CSV table of C-alpha atoms in Angstrom, one decimal:
chain,number,residue,atom,x,y,z
A,513,MET,CA,-91.3,171.4,-29.1
A,514,MET,CA,-89.3,168.2,-29.3
A,515,THR,CA,-88.5,166.8,-25.9
A,516,THR,CA,-86.2,164.1,-24.6
A,517,LYS,CA,-86.1,162.7,-21.0
A,518,VAL,CA,-84.5,159.6,-19.7
A,519,LEU,CA,-84.4,158.4,-16.1
A,520,LEU,CA,-80.9,157.0,-16.3
A,521,ASP,CA,-80.8,156.0,-12.6
A,522,LEU,CA,-83.9,153.9,-13.1
A,523,ILE,CA,-82.3,152.0,-15.9
A,524,GLN,CA,-79.3,151.1,-13.8
A,525,PHE,CA,-79.6,147.8,-11.8
A,526,PRO,CA,-80.7,148.8,-8.3
A,527,ARG,CA,-77.9,148.7,-5.7
A,528,VAL,CA,-79.7,147.7,-2.5
A,529,PRO,CA,-78.8,144.9,-0.1
A,530,GLY,CA,-80.1,141.5,-1.2
A,531,TYR,CA,-81.6,142.8,-4.5
A,532,ALA,CA,-79.3,140.8,-6.8
A,533,SER,CA,-79.8,137.5,-4.8
A,534,GLU,CA,-83.5,138.0,-5.0
A,535,HIS,CA,-83.4,138.4,-8.7
A,536,ILE,CA,-82.0,135.0,-9.6
A,537,ALA,CA,-82.9,134.4,-13.3
A,538,TRP,CA,-85.4,131.6,-12.6
A,539,SER,CA,-87.2,132.5,-15.8
A,540,SER,CA,-86.8,134.8,-18.7
A,541,VAL,CA,-90.2,136.5,-18.2
A,542,GLY,CA,-90.5,139.7,-16.3
A,543,SER,CA,-93.4,140.0,-13.9
A,544,TYR,CA,-95.5,143.0,-12.8
A,545,THR,CA,-94.0,142.8,-9.3
A,546,ASP,CA,-90.4,142.9,-10.7
A,547,ALA,CA,-91.2,146.1,-12.7
A,548,MET,CA,-93.1,147.8,-9.9
A,549,TYR,CA,-90.4,147.0,-7.3
A,550,ARG,CA,-87.7,148.7,-9.4
A,551,ILE,CA,-89.8,151.8,-9.7
A,552,LEU,CA,-90.6,151.8,-5.9
A,553,LEU,CA,-86.8,151.6,-5.2
A,554,HIS,CA,-86.1,154.4,-7.7
A,555,ARG,CA,-88.7,156.7,-6.1
A,556,LYS,CA,-87.6,155.6,-2.5
A,557,TRP,CA,-91.1,154.6,-1.8
A,558,THR,CA,-89.9,151.4,-0.1
A,559,ASP,CA,-86.9,150.1,1.6
A,560,LEU,CA,-88.3,146.6,2.0
A,561,PRO,CA,-86.8,143.6,0.2
A,562,ARG,CA,-88.5,142.4,-3.0
A,563,HIS,CA,-90.1,139.3,-1.4
A,564,MET,CA,-91.9,141.6,1.1
A,565,ILE,CA,-93.4,143.6,-1.7
A,566,ALA,CA,-94.3,140.5,-3.6
A,567,GLY,CA,-96.0,139.1,-0.5
A,568,MET,CA,-97.7,142.3,0.7
A,569,THR,CA,-99.3,142.8,-2.7
A,570,ALA,CA,-100.5,139.2,-2.6
A,571,SER,CA,-99.3,138.8,-6.2
A,572,VAL,CA,-96.8,136.1,-5.1
A,573,PHE,CA,-99.7,133.8,-4.0
A,574,ARG,CA,-101.1,133.6,-7.5
A,575,LEU,CA,-100.9,130.2,-9.2
A,576,VAL,CA,-102.4,130.0,-12.7
A,577,VAL,CA,-101.5,127.6,-15.5
A,578,ASP,CA,-103.0,127.0,-18.9
A,579,ARG,CA,-103.6,123.3,-19.6
A,580,CYS,CA,-100.7,123.1,-22.0
A,581,LEU,CA,-98.3,124.8,-19.6
A,582,THR,CA,-97.2,127.5,-22.0
A,583,ILE,CA,-95.3,130.6,-20.9
A,584,GLU,CA,-98.6,132.5,-21.1
A,585,SER,CA,-99.5,130.8,-17.8
A,586,ILE,CA,-97.3,133.3,-16.0
A,587,SER,CA,-99.2,136.4,-17.1
A,588,ALA,CA,-102.7,134.8,-17.4
A,589,TYR,CA,-104.8,136.9,-14.9
A,590,ASN,CA,-107.0,140.0,-14.8
A,591,TRP,CA,-104.3,142.7,-15.0
A,592,MET,CA,-106.6,145.6,-14.5
A,593,ALA,CA,-108.1,144.3,-11.3
A,594,GLU,CA,-105.1,142.6,-9.7
A,595,ASN,CA,-102.4,145.1,-10.6
A,596,PHE,CA,-104.6,147.9,-9.2
A,597,VAL,CA,-105.2,146.0,-5.9
A,598,ALA,CA,-101.5,145.1,-5.7
A,599,ALA,CA,-100.5,148.8,-5.8
A,600,ASP,CA,-103.4,149.8,-3.5
A,601,PHE,CA,-102.3,147.3,-0.8
A,602,ILE,CA,-99.0,149.0,-0.4
A,603,GLY,CA,-100.3,152.6,-0.5
A,604,ILE,CA,-99.7,153.4,-4.2
A,605,THR,CA,-102.3,155.2,-6.2
A,606,THR,CA,-102.2,154.4,-9.9
A,607,GLY,CA,-103.6,155.1,-13.3
A,608,GLN,CA,-103.9,152.3,-15.8
A,609,HIS,CA,-105.5,151.3,-19.1
A,610,GLY,CA,-105.5,148.2,-21.2
A,611,GLY,CA,-107.3,146.6,-24.1
A,612,PHE,CA,-106.9,144.9,-27.5
A,613,SER,CA,-104.9,146.4,-30.3
A,614,PHE,CA,-107.4,145.1,-33.0
A,615,GLU,CA,-110.2,147.4,-31.7
A,616,PRO,CA,-111.0,150.4,-33.9
A,617,THR,CA,-110.4,152.8,-31.0
A,618,PHE,CA,-106.9,151.5,-30.3
A,619,PRO,CA,-105.1,154.5,-32.1
A,620,LEU,CA,-106.9,156.9,-29.8
A,621,TYR,CA,-105.9,154.9,-26.7
A,622,GLN,CA,-102.3,154.6,-28.0
A,623,LYS,CA,-102.1,158.4,-28.4
A,624,GLN,CA,-103.4,158.9,-24.8
A,625,ALA,CA,-101.1,156.2,-23.4
A,626,LEU,CA,-98.1,158.0,-24.8
A,627,LEU,CA,-99.2,161.3,-23.3
A,628,ASP,CA,-99.7,159.6,-19.9
A,629,ILE,CA,-96.4,157.7,-20.0
A,630,LYS,CA,-94.4,160.7,-20.9
A,631,ALA,CA,-96.1,162.8,-18.3
A,632,SER,CA,-95.2,160.2,-15.7
A,633,ILE,CA,-91.5,160.2,-16.8
A,634,ASP,CA,-91.6,164.0,-16.6
A,635,ARG,CA,-92.6,163.7,-13.0
A,636,GLY,CA,-89.6,161.3,-12.5
A,637,VAL,CA,-91.7,158.2,-12.2
A,638,GLY,CA,-91.1,155.3,-14.7
A,639,ALA,CA,-94.2,153.6,-16.1
A,640,ILE,CA,-95.0,149.9,-16.4
A,641,LEU,CA,-95.9,148.6,-19.8
A,642,TRP,CA,-96.8,145.2,-21.4
A,643,HIS,CA,-94.4,144.4,-24.2
A,644,ASP,CA,-94.8,140.7,-24.3
A,645,GLU,CA,-93.8,140.8,-20.6
A,646,PHE,CA,-94.0,143.5,-18.0
A,647,VAL,CA,-91.3,146.1,-18.7
A,648,ILE,CA,-90.3,149.5,-17.4
A,649,CYS,CA,-90.5,152.7,-19.5
A,650,ALA,CA,-87.7,155.0,-18.3
A,651,GLY,CA,-87.6,157.6,-21.0
A,652,TYR,CA,-88.7,159.0,-24.3
A,653,ASP,CA,-87.4,161.0,-27.3
A,654,ASP,CA,-89.9,163.0,-29.3
A,655,GLY,CA,-87.3,163.7,-32.0
A,656,GLU,CA,-86.8,160.0,-32.7
A,657,GLN,CA,-90.4,159.1,-31.7
A,658,VAL,CA,-89.3,156.3,-29.3
A,659,LEU,CA,-89.8,155.2,-25.8
A,660,PHE,CA,-86.8,153.7,-23.9
A,661,ILE,CA,-87.8,150.5,-22.1
A,662,SER,CA,-85.9,148.1,-19.9
A,663,GLU,CA,-86.7,144.6,-19.0
A,664,SER,CA,-87.5,144.4,-15.3
A,665,ASN,CA,-84.7,142.0,-14.5
A,666,GLY,CA,-81.9,143.8,-16.3
A,667,ASN,CA,-80.6,147.2,-17.5
A,668,GLU,CA,-80.5,146.8,-21.2
A,669,VAL,CA,-82.4,149.6,-23.0
A,670,ILE,CA,-84.7,148.8,-25.8
A,671,ARG,CA,-86.0,151.5,-28.2
A,672,LEU,CA,-89.7,151.1,-28.8
A,673,PRO,CA,-91.1,153.4,-31.6
A,674,TYR,CA,-94.2,155.3,-30.5
A,675,ASP,CA,-96.3,153.6,-33.2
A,676,SER,CA,-95.3,150.2,-31.9
A,677,PHE,CA,-96.6,150.8,-28.4
A,678,GLY,CA,-99.3,148.2,-27.7
A,679,ARG,CA,-98.6,146.1,-30.8
A,680,ASN,CA,-97.3,142.9,-29.3
A,681,SER,CA,-97.1,139.3,-30.3
A,682,THR,CA,-100.5,138.9,-28.6
A,683,PRO,CA,-103.3,141.5,-29.1
A,684,TYR,CA,-103.1,142.8,-25.5
A,685,TRP,CA,-101.9,146.3,-24.6
A,686,TYR,CA,-101.5,147.7,-21.1
A,687,TYR,CA,-99.8,150.4,-19.1
A,688,GLN,CA,-99.8,151.6,-15.5
A,689,VAL,CA,-98.4,154.8,-14.0
A,690,LEU,CA,-97.7,155.1,-10.3
A,691,GLU,CA,-99.0,158.4,-9.1
A,692,SER,CA,-98.4,158.8,-5.4
A,693,HIS,CA,-97.5,157.0,-2.2
A,694,LYS,CA,-98.9,157.1,1.3
A,695,SER,CA,-97.9,155.3,4.5
A,696,ILE,CA,-99.7,152.0,5.4
A,697,ASP,CA,-100.1,149.8,8.4
A,698,LEU,CA,-97.5,147.3,7.5
A,699,TRP,CA,-98.7,144.4,9.6
A,700,GLU,CA,-102.4,144.8,8.8
A,701,VAL,CA,-101.4,144.7,5.1
A,702,CYS,CA,-99.4,141.5,5.7
A,703,LYS,CA,-102.3,139.9,7.5
A,704,GLU,CA,-104.7,140.9,4.7
A,705,SER,CA,-102.2,139.4,2.1
A,706,LEU,CA,-102.4,136.0,3.8
A,707,ILE,CA,-106.2,136.1,3.7
A,708,GLN,CA,-106.0,137.0,0.0
A,709,ALA,CA,-103.7,133.9,-0.4
A,710,VAL,CA,-106.7,131.8,0.7
A,711,TYR,CA,-108.9,133.5,-1.8
A,712,LYS,CA,-106.5,133.0,-4.7
A,713,TRP,CA,-106.1,129.3,-3.7
A,714,GLU,CA,-109.8,128.6,-3.7
A,715,THR,CA,-111.1,130.9,-6.4
A,716,HIS,CA,-110.9,130.5,-10.2
A,717,ASP,CA,-110.2,133.8,-12.0
A,718,TYR,CA,-113.5,134.6,-13.6
A,719,MET,CA,-111.7,136.1,-16.6
A,720,LEU,CA,-110.2,132.7,-17.6
A,721,PRO,CA,-112.2,129.9,-19.2
A,722,HIS,CA,-112.1,126.7,-17.0
A,723,HIS,CA,-111.4,124.4,-20.0
A,724,ASP,CA,-108.2,126.3,-20.8
A,725,TYR,CA,-106.9,127.4,-17.4
A,726,ALA,CA,-106.6,126.1,-13.8
A,727,CYS,CA,-106.1,128.4,-10.8
A,728,GLY,CA,-105.0,127.8,-7.3
A,729,ALA,CA,-105.5,124.3,-5.9
A,730,ALA,CA,-106.7,123.1,-9.3
A,731,ALA,CA,-103.4,124.1,-11.0
A,732,TYR,CA,-101.5,121.2,-9.5
A,733,ALA,CA,-103.8,118.6,-11.0
A,734,ALA,CA,-103.6,120.5,-14.3
A,735,ILE,CA,-99.8,120.4,-14.2
A,736,ALA,CA,-99.7,116.7,-13.4
A,737,ASP,CA,-102.2,115.9,-16.1
A,738,ALA,CA,-100.3,117.8,-18.8
A,739,LEU,CA,-97.0,116.1,-17.8
A,740,GLU,CA,-98.7,112.7,-17.9
A,741,SER,CA,-100.3,113.2,-21.2
A,742,GLY,CA,-97.2,114.7,-22.8
A,743,THR,CA,-99.1,117.7,-24.2
A,744,TYR,CA,-96.6,120.3,-23.3
A,745,GLU,CA,-93.4,121.9,-24.7
A,746,THR,CA,-90.5,121.2,-22.4
A,747,ASP,CA,-89.0,124.7,-22.7
A,748,HIS,CA,-92.3,126.5,-21.9
A,749,THR,CA,-93.0,124.2,-19.0
A,750,ALA,CA,-89.5,124.6,-17.6
A,751,THR,CA,-90.0,128.4,-17.6
A,752,VAL,CA,-93.4,128.1,-15.9
A,753,LEU,CA,-92.1,125.7,-13.2
A,754,ARG,CA,-89.0,128.0,-12.6
A,755,TYR,CA,-91.3,131.0,-12.2
A,756,TYR,CA,-93.5,129.3,-9.6
A,757,ALA,CA,-90.4,127.9,-7.9
A,758,LYS,CA,-89.2,131.5,-7.4
A,759,SER,CA,-92.6,132.6,-6.2
A,760,ARG,CA,-92.8,129.9,-3.6
A,761,LEU,CA,-89.3,130.7,-2.4
A,762,ASP,CA,-90.4,134.3,-2.1
A,763,ILE,CA,-93.5,133.2,-0.1
A,764,ALA,CA,-91.3,131.2,2.3
A,765,SER,CA,-89.0,134.2,2.8
A,766,TYR,CA,-92.1,136.5,3.3
A,767,VAL,CA,-94.0,134.4,5.9
A,768,ALA,CA,-90.7,133.7,7.8
A,769,GLY,CA,-91.0,137.3,9.1
A,770,LEU,CA,-94.6,137.2,10.1
A,771,GLU,CA,-94.6,134.8,13.0
A,772,HIS,CA,-95.9,137.5,15.4
A,773,LEU,CA,-99.2,137.8,13.5
A,774,SER,CA,-100.6,134.7,15.1
A,775,ASP,CA,-99.5,131.8,17.3
A,776,GLN,CA,-100.5,129.6,14.3
A,777,MET,CA,-98.1,131.2,11.9
A,778,VAL,CA,-95.3,128.7,12.8
A,779,HIS,CA,-97.4,126.1,10.9
A,780,VAL,CA,-97.7,128.4,7.9
A,781,MET,CA,-94.0,129.1,7.9
A,782,ARG,CA,-93.2,125.3,8.1
A,783,GLU,CA,-95.4,124.3,5.2
A,784,TYR,CA,-94.2,127.1,2.9
A,785,ALA,CA,-90.6,126.2,3.7
A,786,LEU,CA,-91.3,122.6,2.8
A,787,LEU,CA,-93.1,123.9,-0.4
A,788,ALA,CA,-90.0,125.9,-1.4
A,789,ASN,CA,-87.8,122.8,-0.9
A,790,LEU,CA,-90.1,120.7,-3.1
A,791,TYR,CA,-89.9,123.2,-5.9
A,792,SER,CA,-86.1,123.1,-5.6
A,793,GLU,CA,-86.4,119.4,-6.2
A,794,ILE,CA,-88.6,120.0,-9.2
A,795,ILE,CA,-86.1,122.5,-10.7
A,796,ASP,CA,-83.2,120.1,-10.1
A,797,ALA,CA,-85.1,117.5,-12.2
A,798,VAL,CA,-85.9,120.1,-14.9
A,799,ASP,CA,-82.3,121.1,-15.0
A,800,ALA,CA,-81.3,117.6,-15.9
A,801,SER,CA,-81.7,119.0,-19.4
A,802,ILE,CA,-81.2,116.0,-21.7
A,803,LEU,CA,-83.6,113.9,-19.6
A,804,TRP,CA,-86.1,116.7,-19.4
A,805,ASP,CA,-85.9,117.8,-23.0
A,806,THR,CA,-86.4,114.3,-24.3
A,807,LYS,CA,-89.3,113.7,-21.9
A,808,GLN,CA,-87.5,110.7,-20.4
A,809,PRO,CA,-90.2,108.9,-18.4
A,810,ASP,CA,-88.3,108.5,-15.1
A,811,CYS,CA,-87.5,112.2,-15.1
A,812,VAL,CA,-91.1,113.3,-15.9
A,813,GLN,CA,-92.5,110.9,-13.3
A,814,ARG,CA,-90.2,112.3,-10.7
A,815,VAL,CA,-91.4,115.8,-11.5
A,816,ILE,CA,-95.1,114.7,-11.3
A,817,GLU,CA,-94.4,113.1,-7.9
A,818,PHE,CA,-92.9,116.3,-6.6
A,819,VAL,CA,-95.8,118.4,-8.1
A,820,ARG,CA,-98.4,116.3,-6.3
A,821,LYS,CA,-96.5,116.6,-3.0
A,822,ALA,CA,-96.2,120.4,-3.6
A,823,GLY,CA,-100.0,120.6,-4.1
A,824,ALA,CA,-100.7,118.8,-0.9
A,825,THR,CA,-98.1,120.9,1.0
A,826,GLU,CA,-99.5,124.2,-0.3
A,827,GLN,CA,-103.0,123.0,0.7
A,828,ARG,CA,-101.7,122.5,4.3
A,829,ALA,CA,-100.2,126.0,4.2
A,830,ILE,CA,-103.6,127.4,3.2
A,831,ASP,CA,-105.3,125.4,5.9
A,832,ALA,CA,-102.8,126.8,8.4
A,833,ILE,CA,-103.6,130.3,7.3
A,834,LYS,CA,-107.3,129.6,7.9
A,835,GLN,CA,-106.4,128.4,11.4
A,836,ALA,CA,-104.4,131.6,12.0
A,837,PHE,CA,-107.2,134.0,11.1
A,838,PRO,CA,-110.5,132.1,11.5
A,839,GLU,CA,-112.6,135.1,12.7
A,840,THR,CA,-111.6,137.4,9.9
A,841,ILE,CA,-112.0,134.8,7.2
A,842,GLY,CA,-115.2,133.5,8.7
A,843,ASN,CA,-116.8,136.9,8.8
A,844,ARG,CA,-116.4,137.2,5.1
A,845,PHE,CA,-118.6,134.2,4.5
A,846,GLU,CA,-118.5,133.3,0.8
A,847,ASP,CA,-116.3,136.2,-0.3
A,848,ILE,CA,-112.9,135.9,1.3
A,849,GLY,CA,-111.5,138.3,-1.3
A,850,LEU,CA,-113.7,141.1,0.1
A,851,ARG,CA,-111.5,143.6,2.0
């Protein structure tokens, strides 16, 4: 039997206080957090603002760049591990799969993915897909053999043929379905997210080769090196910098509500507020489009100076987190990421 189901209220832009202002179009690339948050709102599994979800999942603390500062920097991380943990932190159980479309088993995975995605939609829960960015699947039509997907920052519907699922401009395919929700200890999750921030800052993602990517603290030197050498495309780099500017603004908003977790949190809050301001300065320079697009030396040097200041500021923020939770972090010895 041919079936059609579309979650129309998921496609519509969410009408919750502060949502629009938190979705400033800093970049054209949808993130996992953006897609997940819209589904959480749709299911009424959260009434928190987006920056709280971004912070609690620890996703917002990620800082990864490839050494040519391409748009791929934004999505260069271990999706299977980190997206699972992100959902788990906030009490969401998930099912997910991913791989490469060139593998001989891909047609079998593609068939199973479609069954899982459609079953999730039948339960009233949209699915998260990778379609050259993280998007939301909000419906399907068996008659036309299409999925209805929406970019996480908008409400335009794209028709994706079933046999095109997983066939992207890069060979990666991925999907995640959110299965159920349970209550959590909000403040324990917030504390843990800050400890994970230290881990992300100090640890290179083992899935990414060092010669191609830089993570956490090392990312700032990689950004400065690329800008100094000129080995970057201005539009790609502008997108990456805007993306991380938004994430650092989100962090500043997030930690501003966590002062009660420790008497040292005031220092964390101060440094992240300074960091957000530095990124605003970076974006102001990038938005001087003619100077930026032509790699005008004074403009580029100005950005490099702000990038270096941002790196030092974020290091101070991480140091302040360590001062806020020394016992918990110390007890984890060499594996801060261990929960």
